[in-house]
Amino acid sequence: MKRENIDQLVKVEYHQAENCPLKDIQFSFFQIVYVISGKGSFIINNNIASFTKGSLILMTPDDQHSLNIEEKTELLLVKFSERYIKDYRWNSIDSIGCLLYGASYLSGCILQNKPDIVLVDSIIASLLHGIDHPDLYQEELTLHYVNALIVIAARNISKMRAENISSNSDKRIVEIINYIQGNIHDPALLKVSVISQKFGLSETYLGSYFKNHSGETITHYILNYKLRLIEHRLLFSDMRINEIVTEFGFSDESHLNKFFKKQHKISLTEFKKTKSAEKSIV
């Protein structure tokens, strides 16, 4: 398994290929791949997804990737490092890095929000123009385009985040998930009794409704989402453990550590140390 790194925070590349340019590669960075033309399939963590013109594919660090090309293909590769996600001020977007990391279960085109297709086409055209016709302040413009592309990717991922929701589900399940994610820092608002009252459902019906539409219990979903956010804080922020305790409403560090250890079988510090050691091995 080959491993590829980048020596800058953001890198944009144009590629044209008739055969497979990616084979059993593991990246240490994020990569958004836009298919300008062509046809084939991506294999990401053993999941196969076809691509055609207009497909937007997200590859996350440490996933395993391969690319099979069926006809001549043009690709725009937008590469950005974990450090870029960590350091950039994303304003009102909470945990954009966690959204992107949470997409590792996705395969195929992440561009599901139809109004965003036009926006992405325009951004890609601007990035290609910048490659062919570099001008003053091109680097600054490129960063703005890449930021917009990342936000659009995150927005589409957020609409896909309940991974088992069926296409014929009604919009209330999405509203419930939005409520949970918007209030994940307040345990009092995540009680089943509070959520059921908020949406005018009985507690029993809420439980069966959520599981039927998402494939998991509401308690399990809340736990997993909170855990992903905590993992993100540990790995990709400079927050101290006592700050994470306060943010997620735990009574103290012992309470948080007990919650984390129950899921991971190791402590917070052991988890952070292990993951940091893995990332240092290239």
mmCIF file of N, CA and C in Angstrom, residues 95 98-99 101-105 161-164 177 180-181 184 190 210 214-233 248 250 259-260 262-264 271:
data_model
loop_
_atom_site.group_PDB
_atom_site.id
_atom_site.type_symbol
_atom_site.label_atom_id
_atom_site.label_comp_id
_atom_site.label_asym_id
_atom_site.label_seq_id
_atom_site.Cartn_x
_atom_site.Cartn_y
_atom_site.Cartn_z
ATOM 1 N N SER A 95 -17.757 22.400 13.657
ATOM 2 C CA SER A 95 -17.126 21.093 13.454
ATOM 3 C C SER A 95 -17.158 20.649 11.995
ATOM 4 N N CYS A 98 -15.345 17.537 11.491
ATOM 5 C CA CYS A 98 -16.055 16.321 11.899
ATOM 6 C C CYS A 98 -17.045 15.891 10.823
ATOM 7 N N LEU A 99 -17.696 16.859 10.173
ATOM 8 C CA LEU A 99 -18.603 16.526 9.078
ATOM 9 C C LEU A 99 -17.857 15.788 7.975
ATOM 10 N N TYR A 101 -14.909 14.202 8.215
ATOM 11 C CA TYR A 101 -14.445 12.893 8.671
ATOM 12 C C TYR A 101 -15.611 11.917 8.797
ATOM 13 N N GLY A 102 -16.774 12.440 9.144
ATOM 14 C CA GLY A 102 -17.939 11.573 9.264
ATOM 15 C C GLY A 102 -18.443 11.043 7.952
ATOM 16 N N ALA A 103 -17.848 11.499 6.861
ATOM 17 C CA ALA A 103 -18.279 11.065 5.529
ATOM 18 C C ALA A 103 -17.565 9.815 5.073
ATOM 19 N N SER A 104 -16.708 9.254 5.908
ATOM 20 C CA SER A 104 -15.909 8.113 5.461
ATOM 21 C C SER A 104 -16.761 6.895 5.127
ATOM 22 N N TYR A 105 -18.018 6.861 5.639
ATOM 23 C CA TYR A 105 -18.901 5.745 5.306
ATOM 24 C C TYR A 105 -19.561 5.935 3.948
ATOM 25 N N ARG A 161 -26.182 12.660 6.311
ATOM 26 C CA ARG A 161 -25.480 12.159 7.488
ATOM 27 C C ARG A 161 -26.180 11.016 8.205
ATOM 28 N N ALA A 162 -27.511 10.914 8.071
ATOM 29 C CA ALA A 162 -28.156 9.732 8.628
ATOM 30 C C ALA A 162 -28.044 8.649 7.564
ATOM 31 N N GLU A 163 -27.030 7.809 7.675
ATOM 32 C CA GLU A 163 -26.602 6.988 6.551
ATOM 33 C C GLU A 163 -27.621 5.977 6.065
ATOM 34 N N ASN A 164 -28.564 5.603 6.910
ATOM 35 C CA ASN A 164 -29.506 4.574 6.488
ATOM 36 C C ASN A 164 -30.907 5.112 6.202
ATOM 37 N N ILE A 177 -33.107 14.798 13.295
ATOM 38 C CA ILE A 177 -31.648 14.685 13.267
ATOM 39 C C ILE A 177 -31.008 16.065 13.360
ATOM 40 N N ILE A 180 -31.188 17.094 16.970
ATOM 41 C CA ILE A 180 -30.197 16.397 17.791
ATOM 42 C C ILE A 180 -28.816 16.996 17.599
ATOM 43 N N GLN A 181 -28.423 17.203 16.354
ATOM 44 C CA GLN A 181 -27.088 17.731 16.089
ATOM 45 C C GLN A 181 -26.959 19.175 16.560
ATOM 46 N N ILE A 184 -26.550 18.938 20.503
ATOM 47 C CA ILE A 184 -25.710 17.850 21.005
ATOM 48 C C ILE A 184 -24.907 18.251 22.237
ATOM 49 N N LEU A 190 -31.557 16.499 24.962
ATOM 50 C CA LEU A 190 -31.450 15.259 24.194
ATOM 51 C C LEU A 190 -32.202 14.088 24.836
ATOM 52 N N PHE A 210 -37.873 6.494 14.633
ATOM 53 C CA PHE A 210 -36.475 6.824 14.347
ATOM 54 C C PHE A 210 -35.719 5.598 13.841
ATOM 55 N N SER A 214 -33.959 5.332 10.209
ATOM 56 C CA SER A 214 -32.505 5.533 10.218
ATOM 57 C C SER A 214 -31.716 4.241 10.370
ATOM 58 N N GLY A 215 -32.383 3.170 10.795
ATOM 59 C CA GLY A 215 -31.687 1.898 10.958
ATOM 60 C C GLY A 215 -31.000 1.724 12.296
ATOM 61 N N GLU A 216 -31.123 2.705 13.195
ATOM 62 C CA GLU A 216 -30.531 2.582 14.529
ATOM 63 C C GLU A 216 -31.420 3.293 15.533
ATOM 64 N N THR A 217 -31.244 2.971 16.794
ATOM 65 C CA THR A 217 -32.067 3.608 17.814
ATOM 66 C C THR A 217 -31.646 5.059 17.987
ATOM 67 N N ILE A 218 -32.555 5.869 18.515
ATOM 68 C CA ILE A 218 -32.241 7.284 18.694
ATOM 69 C C ILE A 218 -31.141 7.466 19.738
ATOM 70 N N THR A 219 -31.134 6.616 20.752
ATOM 71 C CA THR A 219 -30.090 6.689 21.778
ATOM 72 C C THR A 219 -28.729 6.361 21.189
ATOM 73 N N HIS A 220 -28.693 5.342 20.354
ATOM 74 C CA HIS A 220 -27.441 4.936 19.709
ATOM 75 C C HIS A 220 -26.936 6.032 18.779
ATOM 76 N N TYR A 221 -27.843 6.673 18.057
ATOM 77 C CA TYR A 221 -27.447 7.746 17.150
ATOM 78 C C TYR A 221 -26.838 8.916 17.928
ATOM 79 N N ILE A 222 -27.498 9.329 19.006
ATOM 80 C CA ILE A 222 -26.998 10.441 19.826
ATOM 81 C C ILE A 222 -25.623 10.113 20.386
ATOM 82 N N LEU A 223 -25.475 8.900 20.895
ATOM 83 C CA LEU A 223 -24.194 8.480 21.466
ATOM 84 C C LEU A 223 -23.090 8.514 20.421
ATOM 85 N N ASN A 224 -23.352 7.949 19.241
ATOM 86 C CA ASN A 224 -22.331 7.887 18.196
ATOM 87 C C ASN A 224 -21.952 9.266 17.674
ATOM 88 N N TYR A 225 -22.943 10.131 17.528
ATOM 89 C CA TYR A 225 -22.644 11.473 17.023
ATOM 90 C C TYR A 225 -21.811 12.254 18.032
ATOM 91 N N LYS A 226 -22.177 12.162 19.292
ATOM 92 C CA LYS A 226 -21.410 12.847 20.339
ATOM 93 C C LYS A 226 -19.988 12.301 20.407
ATOM 94 N N LEU A 227 -19.865 10.990 20.250
ATOM 95 C CA LEU A 227 -18.543 10.362 20.297
ATOM 96 C C LEU A 227 -17.673 10.841 19.147
ATOM 97 N N ARG A 228 -18.240 10.962 17.939
ATOM 98 C CA ARG A 228 -17.471 11.442 16.795
ATOM 99 C C ARG A 228 -16.971 12.865 17.019
ATOM 100 N N LEU A 229 -17.832 13.702 17.612
ATOM 101 C CA LEU A 229 -17.427 15.073 17.888
ATOM 102 C C LEU A 229 -16.284 15.120 18.908
ATOM 103 N N ILE A 230 -16.376 14.290 19.923
ATOM 104 C CA ILE A 230 -15.328 14.257 20.951
ATOM 105 C C ILE A 230 -14.020 13.766 20.340
ATOM 106 N N GLU A 231 -14.111 12.736 19.508
ATOM 107 C CA GLU A 231 -12.904 12.238 18.824
ATOM 108 C C GLU A 231 -12.268 13.354 17.994
ATOM 109 N N HIS A 232 -13.117 14.108 17.294
ATOM 110 C CA HIS A 232 -12.615 15.215 16.477
ATOM 111 C C HIS A 232 -11.908 16.251 17.338
ATOM 112 N N ARG A 233 -12.487 16.588 18.484
ATOM 113 C CA ARG A 233 -11.858 17.553 19.383
ATOM 114 C C ARG A 233 -10.488 17.056 19.841
ATOM 115 N N PHE A 248 -19.651 19.589 26.283
ATOM 116 C CA PHE A 248 -20.655 18.541 26.090
ATOM 117 C C PHE A 248 -21.465 18.223 27.346
ATOM 118 N N PHE A 250 -20.671 17.260 30.462
ATOM 119 C CA PHE A 250 -20.313 16.212 31.413
ATOM 120 C C PHE A 250 -20.053 16.844 32.775
ATOM 121 N N PHE A 259 -17.417 7.654 29.989
ATOM 122 C CA PHE A 259 -18.250 7.572 28.776
ATOM 123 C C PHE A 259 -17.406 7.129 27.575
ATOM 124 N N PHE A 260 -16.227 7.733 27.413
ATOM 125 C CA PHE A 260 -15.370 7.451 26.270
ATOM 126 C C PHE A 260 -14.806 6.037 26.344
ATOM 127 N N LYS A 262 -15.990 3.457 27.807
ATOM 128 C CA LYS A 262 -17.024 2.438 27.613
ATOM 129 C C LYS A 262 -17.174 2.093 26.140
ATOM 130 N N GLN A 263 -16.957 3.086 25.265
ATOM 131 C CA GLN A 263 -17.105 2.869 23.833
ATOM 132 C C GLN A 263 -15.815 2.380 23.179
ATOM 133 N N HIS A 264 -14.676 2.944 23.578
ATOM 134 C CA HIS A 264 -13.401 2.662 22.912
ATOM 135 C C HIS A 264 -12.516 1.652 23.651
ATOM 136 N N PHE A 271 -6.227 7.107 23.703
ATOM 137 C CA PHE A 271 -6.757 7.227 22.346
ATOM 138 C C PHE A 271 -5.979 8.281 21.569
#
